Amino acid sequence: DIDFEYILKEIKEKNLPIKSLLNYIVNSIIKVENNDINLRGEKTPSHMLHSLLLRETYPDSKFINIIRNPLGYTGSRHQRFDIPIKQHCNYYRKNIKHMITNDGKTITIRYEDLIHNPSITLKEIYKFLEIKNIELTDNLEPGSYPKYVGKKIDKNRDHNNINYLTSQMKAEVKEHLKDIFELYYPESLQ
């Protein structure tokens, strides 16, 4: 657990920068045996909304954008939140809007490529991060969402989420997010 009272007290008493709070949170989330390690990762999707702050706080860092097919995203989200499709699309766009690309510090990959072609996609990521290839397994540590995430990679999850949507819903998503489809998922427009 993260002791926010402790860190906020320390930051206030010692007049520490915001980076101290972020480092504390990241180090609390990512349990490592060797705290001297320079490679850290965190994947909370809403952090996209704070990408400028994270880039200013960690100017030497590299960032990996993982974009997901809007149909799979919307199908997943609509199963949990029964709101109009347009609202799901607006939330998706809000997150994507903050995605920074082509700055030399960022790579953008498609979620579907990572799930269905992991070895090729991971090689791209390793090359971008300038690290050696690491063998990974399908076993996951689900963190705080074990029921939703599960302990194995489900290659059919996105397919099932897309199939959850009616034809009318799919057409509405494609209409609202046409520019995203054209850029990242042109095959979905056919």
PDB file of C-alpha atoms in Angstrom:
ATOM      1  CA  ASP A   1       0.000   0.000   0.000  1.00  0.00           C
ATOM      2  CA  ILE A   2       1.071   3.550  -0.686  1.00  0.00           C
ATOM      3  CA  ASP A   3       1.325   5.712   2.425  1.00  0.00           C
ATOM      4  CA  PHE A   4       0.209   9.056   0.981  1.00  0.00           C
ATOM      5  CA  GLU A   5       0.089  10.760   4.382  1.00  0.00           C
ATOM      6  CA  TYR A   6       3.748   9.927   4.953  1.00  0.00           C
ATOM      7  CA  ILE A   7       4.956  11.127   1.575  1.00  0.00           C
ATOM      8  CA  LEU A   8       2.858  14.311   1.637  1.00  0.00           C
ATOM      9  CA  LYS A   9       4.231  15.118   5.111  1.00  0.00           C
ATOM     10  CA  GLU A  10       7.809  14.503   3.905  1.00  0.00           C
ATOM     11  CA  ILE A  11       7.326  16.637   0.803  1.00  0.00           C
ATOM     12  CA  LYS A  12       5.820  19.485   2.801  1.00  0.00           C
ATOM     13  CA  GLU A  13       8.392  19.383   5.628  1.00  0.00           C
ATOM     14  CA  LYS A  14      11.385  19.100   3.303  1.00  0.00           C
ATOM     15  CA  ASN A  15       9.938  21.291   0.527  1.00  0.00           C
ATOM     16  CA  LEU A  16      10.574  18.542  -2.041  1.00  0.00           C
ATOM     17  CA  PRO A  17       9.602  18.804  -5.738  1.00  0.00           C
ATOM     18  CA  ILE A  18       6.649  16.958  -7.271  1.00  0.00           C
ATOM     19  CA  LYS A  19       9.132  14.475  -8.736  1.00  0.00           C
ATOM     20  CA  SER A  20       9.671  13.132  -5.203  1.00  0.00           C
ATOM     21  CA  LEU A  21       5.980  12.261  -4.948  1.00  0.00           C
ATOM     22  CA  LEU A  22       5.967  10.604  -8.359  1.00  0.00           C
ATOM     23  CA  ASN A  23       9.131   8.618  -7.579  1.00  0.00           C
ATOM     24  CA  TYR A  24       7.647   7.431  -4.290  1.00  0.00           C
ATOM     25  CA  ILE A  25       4.459   6.281  -6.006  1.00  0.00           C
ATOM     26  CA  VAL A  26       6.284   4.509  -8.846  1.00  0.00           C
ATOM     27  CA  ASN A  27       8.696   2.808  -6.448  1.00  0.00           C
ATOM     28  CA  SER A  28       5.769   1.725  -4.246  1.00  0.00           C
ATOM     29  CA  ILE A  29       3.931   0.223  -7.204  1.00  0.00           C
ATOM     30  CA  ILE A  30       6.925  -1.436  -8.799  1.00  0.00           C
ATOM     31  CA  LYS A  31       8.480  -3.836  -6.360  1.00  0.00           C
ATOM     32  CA  VAL A  32      12.085  -4.476  -7.353  1.00  0.00           C
ATOM     33  CA  GLU A  33      14.884  -6.231  -5.568  1.00  0.00           C
ATOM     34  CA  ASN A  34      17.493  -3.784  -6.822  1.00  0.00           C
ATOM     35  CA  ASN A  35      16.423  -0.175  -6.250  1.00  0.00           C
ATOM     36  CA  ASP A  36      19.412   1.024  -8.305  1.00  0.00           C
ATOM     37  CA  ILE A  37      17.763  -0.201 -11.497  1.00  0.00           C
ATOM     38  CA  ASN A  38      17.233   2.542 -14.091  1.00  0.00           C
ATOM     39  CA  LEU A  39      14.399   0.888 -15.990  1.00  0.00           C
ATOM     40  CA  ARG A  40      10.900   1.408 -14.620  1.00  0.00           C
ATOM     41  CA  GLY A  41       7.498   0.933 -16.141  1.00  0.00           C
ATOM     42  CA  GLU A  42       3.942   1.779 -15.271  1.00  0.00           C
ATOM     43  CA  LYS A  43       0.893   1.358 -17.475  1.00  0.00           C
ATOM     44  CA  THR A  44      -2.067   3.216 -16.046  1.00  0.00           C
ATOM     45  CA  PRO A  45      -4.009   4.410 -19.128  1.00  0.00           C
ATOM     46  CA  SER A  46      -5.113   7.687 -17.534  1.00  0.00           C
ATOM     47  CA  HIS A  47      -1.463   8.722 -17.221  1.00  0.00           C
ATOM     48  CA  MET A  48      -1.805   9.754 -20.862  1.00  0.00           C
ATOM     49  CA  LEU A  49      -3.727  12.744 -19.535  1.00  0.00           C
ATOM     50  CA  HIS A  50      -0.586  13.824 -17.685  1.00  0.00           C
ATOM     51  CA  SER A  51       1.977  13.039 -20.366  1.00  0.00           C
ATOM     52  CA  LEU A  52       3.348  16.596 -20.494  1.00  0.00           C
ATOM     53  CA  LEU A  53       3.917  16.659 -16.722  1.00  0.00           C
ATOM     54  CA  LEU A  54       5.586  13.245 -16.823  1.00  0.00           C
ATOM     55  CA  ARG A  55       7.832  14.340 -19.687  1.00  0.00           C
ATOM     56  CA  GLU A  56       8.824  17.534 -17.868  1.00  0.00           C
ATOM     57  CA  THR A  57       9.461  15.637 -14.636  1.00  0.00           C
ATOM     58  CA  TYR A  58      11.450  12.882 -16.345  1.00  0.00           C
ATOM     59  CA  PRO A  59      13.107  14.593 -19.349  1.00  0.00           C
ATOM     60  CA  ASP A  60      15.481  11.691 -20.080  1.00  0.00           C
ATOM     61  CA  SER A  61      12.727   9.072 -20.113  1.00  0.00           C
ATOM     62  CA  LYS A  62      11.273   7.182 -23.030  1.00  0.00           C
ATOM     63  CA  PHE A  63       7.571   6.566 -23.451  1.00  0.00           C
ATOM     64  CA  ILE A  64       5.608   3.757 -25.054  1.00  0.00           C
ATOM     65  CA  ASN A  65       2.138   4.613 -26.297  1.00  0.00           C
ATOM     66  CA  ILE A  66      -0.091   1.597 -26.653  1.00  0.00           C
ATOM     67  CA  ILE A  67      -3.129   2.405 -28.738  1.00  0.00           C
ATOM     68  CA  ARG A  68      -6.100   0.081 -28.788  1.00  0.00           C
ATOM     69  CA  ASN A  69      -8.657  -0.443 -31.528  1.00  0.00           C
ATOM     70  CA  PRO A  70     -11.524   1.914 -30.664  1.00  0.00           C
ATOM     71  CA  LEU A  71     -14.036  -0.881 -31.263  1.00  0.00           C
ATOM     72  CA  GLY A  72     -12.412  -3.203 -28.714  1.00  0.00           C
ATOM     73  CA  TYR A  73     -11.986  -0.349 -26.271  1.00  0.00           C
ATOM     74  CA  THR A  74     -15.585   0.786 -26.630  1.00  0.00           C
ATOM     75  CA  GLY A  75     -16.959  -2.753 -26.369  1.00  0.00           C
ATOM     76  CA  SER A  76     -14.981  -3.327 -23.179  1.00  0.00           C
ATOM     77  CA  ARG A  77     -15.946  -0.024 -21.637  1.00  0.00           C
ATOM     78  CA  HIS A  78     -19.607  -0.289 -22.656  1.00  0.00           C
ATOM     79  CA  GLN A  79     -19.913  -3.604 -20.828  1.00  0.00           C
ATOM     80  CA  ARG A  80     -18.846  -1.854 -17.626  1.00  0.00           C
ATOM     81  CA  PHE A  81     -20.479   1.544 -18.145  1.00  0.00           C
ATOM     82  CA  ASP A  82     -23.907   1.693 -19.763  1.00  0.00           C
ATOM     83  CA  ILE A  83     -23.589   5.149 -21.274  1.00  0.00           C
ATOM     84  CA  PRO A  84     -24.087   6.388 -24.843  1.00  0.00           C
ATOM     85  CA  ILE A  85     -21.475   5.263 -27.375  1.00  0.00           C
ATOM     86  CA  LYS A  86     -20.583   8.885 -28.099  1.00  0.00           C
ATOM     87  CA  GLN A  87     -19.460   9.337 -24.476  1.00  0.00           C
ATOM     88  CA  HIS A  88     -17.129   6.336 -24.768  1.00  0.00           C
ATOM     89  CA  CYS A  89     -15.733   7.805 -27.982  1.00  0.00           C
ATOM     90  CA  ASN A  90     -15.232  11.222 -26.362  1.00  0.00           C
ATOM     91  CA  TYR A  91     -13.333   9.636 -23.464  1.00  0.00           C
ATOM     92  CA  TYR A  92     -11.189   7.617 -25.885  1.00  0.00           C
ATOM     93  CA  ARG A  93     -10.409  10.768 -27.880  1.00  0.00           C
ATOM     94  CA  LYS A  94      -9.584  12.686 -24.689  1.00  0.00           C
ATOM     95  CA  ASN A  95      -6.935  10.089 -23.836  1.00  0.00           C
ATOM     96  CA  ILE A  96      -5.541   9.815 -27.367  1.00  0.00           C
ATOM     97  CA  LYS A  97      -5.360  13.605 -27.695  1.00  0.00           C
ATOM     98  CA  HIS A  98      -2.593  13.661 -25.096  1.00  0.00           C
ATOM     99  CA  MET A  99      -0.547  11.016 -26.859  1.00  0.00           C
ATOM    100  CA  ILE A 100       2.730  12.496 -28.024  1.00  0.00           C
ATOM    101  CA  THR A 101       4.421  10.996 -31.053  1.00  0.00           C
ATOM    102  CA  ASN A 102       7.420  11.679 -33.269  1.00  0.00           C
ATOM    103  CA  ASP A 103       9.536  13.312 -30.566  1.00  0.00           C
ATOM    104  CA  GLY A 104      12.397  10.791 -30.548  1.00  0.00           C
ATOM    105  CA  LYS A 105      11.437   9.694 -27.022  1.00  0.00           C
ATOM    106  CA  THR A 106       8.238   7.872 -27.908  1.00  0.00           C
ATOM    107  CA  ILE A 107       7.139   4.772 -29.751  1.00  0.00           C
ATOM    108  CA  THR A 108       3.507   4.013 -30.523  1.00  0.00           C
ATOM    109  CA  ILE A 109       2.418   0.409 -30.894  1.00  0.00           C
ATOM    110  CA  ARG A 110      -0.955  -1.155 -31.410  1.00  0.00           C
ATOM    111  CA  TYR A 111      -2.314  -3.274 -28.560  1.00  0.00           C
ATOM    112  CA  GLU A 112      -3.445  -5.906 -31.044  1.00  0.00           C
ATOM    113  CA  ASP A 113       0.075  -6.236 -32.477  1.00  0.00           C
ATOM    114  CA  LEU A 114       1.453  -6.744 -28.975  1.00  0.00           C
ATOM    115  CA  ILE A 115      -1.113  -9.470 -28.223  1.00  0.00           C
ATOM    116  CA  HIS A 116      -1.040 -11.320 -31.553  1.00  0.00           C
ATOM    117  CA  ASN A 117       2.607 -10.777 -32.599  1.00  0.00           C
ATOM    118  CA  PRO A 118       4.398 -10.328 -29.278  1.00  0.00           C
ATOM    119  CA  SER A 119       7.888 -11.364 -30.382  1.00  0.00           C
ATOM    120  CA  ILE A 120       7.978  -8.893 -33.295  1.00  0.00           C
ATOM    121  CA  THR A 121       6.405  -6.071 -31.283  1.00  0.00           C
ATOM    122  CA  LEU A 122       8.644  -6.650 -28.266  1.00  0.00           C
ATOM    123  CA  LYS A 123      11.746  -6.595 -30.495  1.00  0.00           C
ATOM    124  CA  GLU A 124      10.670  -3.125 -31.662  1.00  0.00           C
ATOM    125  CA  ILE A 125      10.225  -2.019 -28.057  1.00  0.00           C
ATOM    126  CA  TYR A 126      13.579  -3.474 -26.941  1.00  0.00           C
ATOM    127  CA  LYS A 127      15.329  -1.749 -29.819  1.00  0.00           C
ATOM    128  CA  PHE A 128      13.615   1.546 -28.953  1.00  0.00           C
ATOM    129  CA  LEU A 129      14.561   1.212 -25.258  1.00  0.00           C
ATOM    130  CA  GLU A 130      18.065   0.067 -26.211  1.00  0.00           C
ATOM    131  CA  ILE A 131      17.867  -2.989 -23.970  1.00  0.00           C
ATOM    132  CA  LYS A 132      18.520  -6.663 -24.579  1.00  0.00           C
ATOM    133  CA  ASN A 133      15.666  -8.935 -25.548  1.00  0.00           C
ATOM    134  CA  ILE A 134      13.946 -10.477 -22.547  1.00  0.00           C
ATOM    135  CA  GLU A 135      11.989 -13.715 -22.685  1.00  0.00           C
ATOM    136  CA  LEU A 136       8.503 -13.211 -21.290  1.00  0.00           C
ATOM    137  CA  THR A 137       5.793 -15.687 -20.398  1.00  0.00           C
ATOM    138  CA  ASP A 138       2.029 -15.490 -20.741  1.00  0.00           C
ATOM    139  CA  ASN A 139       1.701 -15.498 -16.948  1.00  0.00           C
ATOM    140  CA  LEU A 140       0.645 -12.126 -15.601  1.00  0.00           C
ATOM    141  CA  GLU A 141       0.685 -10.436 -12.248  1.00  0.00           C
ATOM    142  CA  PRO A 142      -2.733  -8.773 -12.442  1.00  0.00           C
ATOM    143  CA  GLY A 143      -2.017  -6.119  -9.820  1.00  0.00           C
ATOM    144  CA  SER A 144      -5.129  -4.541  -8.378  1.00  0.00           C
ATOM    145  CA  TYR A 145      -7.520  -5.900 -11.025  1.00  0.00           C
ATOM    146  CA  PRO A 146      -7.222  -9.718 -10.846  1.00  0.00           C
ATOM    147  CA  LYS A 147     -10.882 -10.365 -11.728  1.00  0.00           C
ATOM    148  CA  TYR A 148     -10.782  -8.141 -14.809  1.00  0.00           C
ATOM    149  CA  VAL A 149      -7.198  -8.705 -15.969  1.00  0.00           C
ATOM    150  CA  GLY A 150      -6.786 -12.378 -15.163  1.00  0.00           C
ATOM    151  CA  LYS A 151      -3.470 -14.221 -14.975  1.00  0.00           C
ATOM    152  CA  LYS A 152      -3.063 -15.134 -18.653  1.00  0.00           C
ATOM    153  CA  ILE A 153      -3.084 -13.163 -21.880  1.00  0.00           C
ATOM    154  CA  ASP A 154      -6.494 -13.589 -23.491  1.00  0.00           C
ATOM    155  CA  LYS A 155      -5.968 -13.238 -27.240  1.00  0.00           C
ATOM    156  CA  ASN A 156      -9.736 -13.323 -27.819  1.00  0.00           C
ATOM    157  CA  ARG A 157     -10.641 -10.564 -25.365  1.00  0.00           C
ATOM    158  CA  ASP A 158     -10.678  -7.780 -27.936  1.00  0.00           C
ATOM    159  CA  HIS A 159     -12.574  -9.937 -30.444  1.00  0.00           C
ATOM    160  CA  ASN A 160     -15.205 -10.648 -27.772  1.00  0.00           C
ATOM    161  CA  ASN A 161     -15.417  -6.966 -26.861  1.00  0.00           C
ATOM    162  CA  ILE A 162     -15.916  -5.968 -30.496  1.00  0.00           C
ATOM    163  CA  ASN A 163     -18.603  -8.639 -30.916  1.00  0.00           C
ATOM    164  CA  TYR A 164     -20.410  -7.227 -27.887  1.00  0.00           C
ATOM    165  CA  LEU A 165     -21.218  -4.135 -29.951  1.00  0.00           C
ATOM    166  CA  THR A 166     -24.169  -4.116 -32.339  1.00  0.00           C
ATOM    167  CA  SER A 167     -23.633  -3.136 -35.987  1.00  0.00           C
ATOM    168  CA  GLN A 168     -25.178   0.251 -35.238  1.00  0.00           C
ATOM    169  CA  MET A 169     -22.800   0.812 -32.301  1.00  0.00           C
ATOM    170  CA  LYS A 170     -19.791  -0.136 -34.438  1.00  0.00           C
ATOM    171  CA  ALA A 171     -20.878   2.310 -37.145  1.00  0.00           C
ATOM    172  CA  GLU A 172     -21.259   5.045 -34.533  1.00  0.00           C
ATOM    173  CA  VAL A 173     -17.755   4.414 -33.133  1.00  0.00           C
ATOM    174  CA  LYS A 174     -16.301   4.504 -36.648  1.00  0.00           C
ATOM    175  CA  GLU A 175     -18.117   7.752 -37.361  1.00  0.00           C
ATOM    176  CA  HIS A 176     -16.985   9.514 -34.164  1.00  0.00           C
ATOM    177  CA  LEU A 177     -13.384   8.283 -34.354  1.00  0.00           C
ATOM    178  CA  LYS A 178     -12.875   8.108 -38.115  1.00  0.00           C
ATOM    179  CA  ASP A 179      -9.546   9.984 -37.967  1.00  0.00           C
ATOM    180  CA  ILE A 180      -8.159   7.504 -35.421  1.00  0.00           C
ATOM    181  CA  PHE A 181      -9.233   4.572 -37.603  1.00  0.00           C
ATOM    182  CA  GLU A 182      -7.683   6.179 -40.681  1.00  0.00           C
ATOM    183  CA  LEU A 183      -4.366   6.677 -38.902  1.00  0.00           C
ATOM    184  CA  TYR A 184      -4.016   3.465 -36.889  1.00  0.00           C
ATOM    185  CA  TYR A 185      -6.711   1.017 -38.034  1.00  0.00           C
ATOM    186  CA  PRO A 186      -7.558   1.680 -41.702  1.00  0.00           C
ATOM    187  CA  GLU A 187      -8.333  -2.029 -42.221  1.00  0.00           C
ATOM    188  CA  SER A 188     -11.263  -1.658 -39.778  1.00  0.00           C
ATOM    189  CA  LEU A 189     -12.965   0.890 -42.050  1.00  0.00           C
ATOM    190  CA  GLN A 190     -13.396  -1.592 -44.907  1.00  0.00           C
TER     191      GLN A 190
END
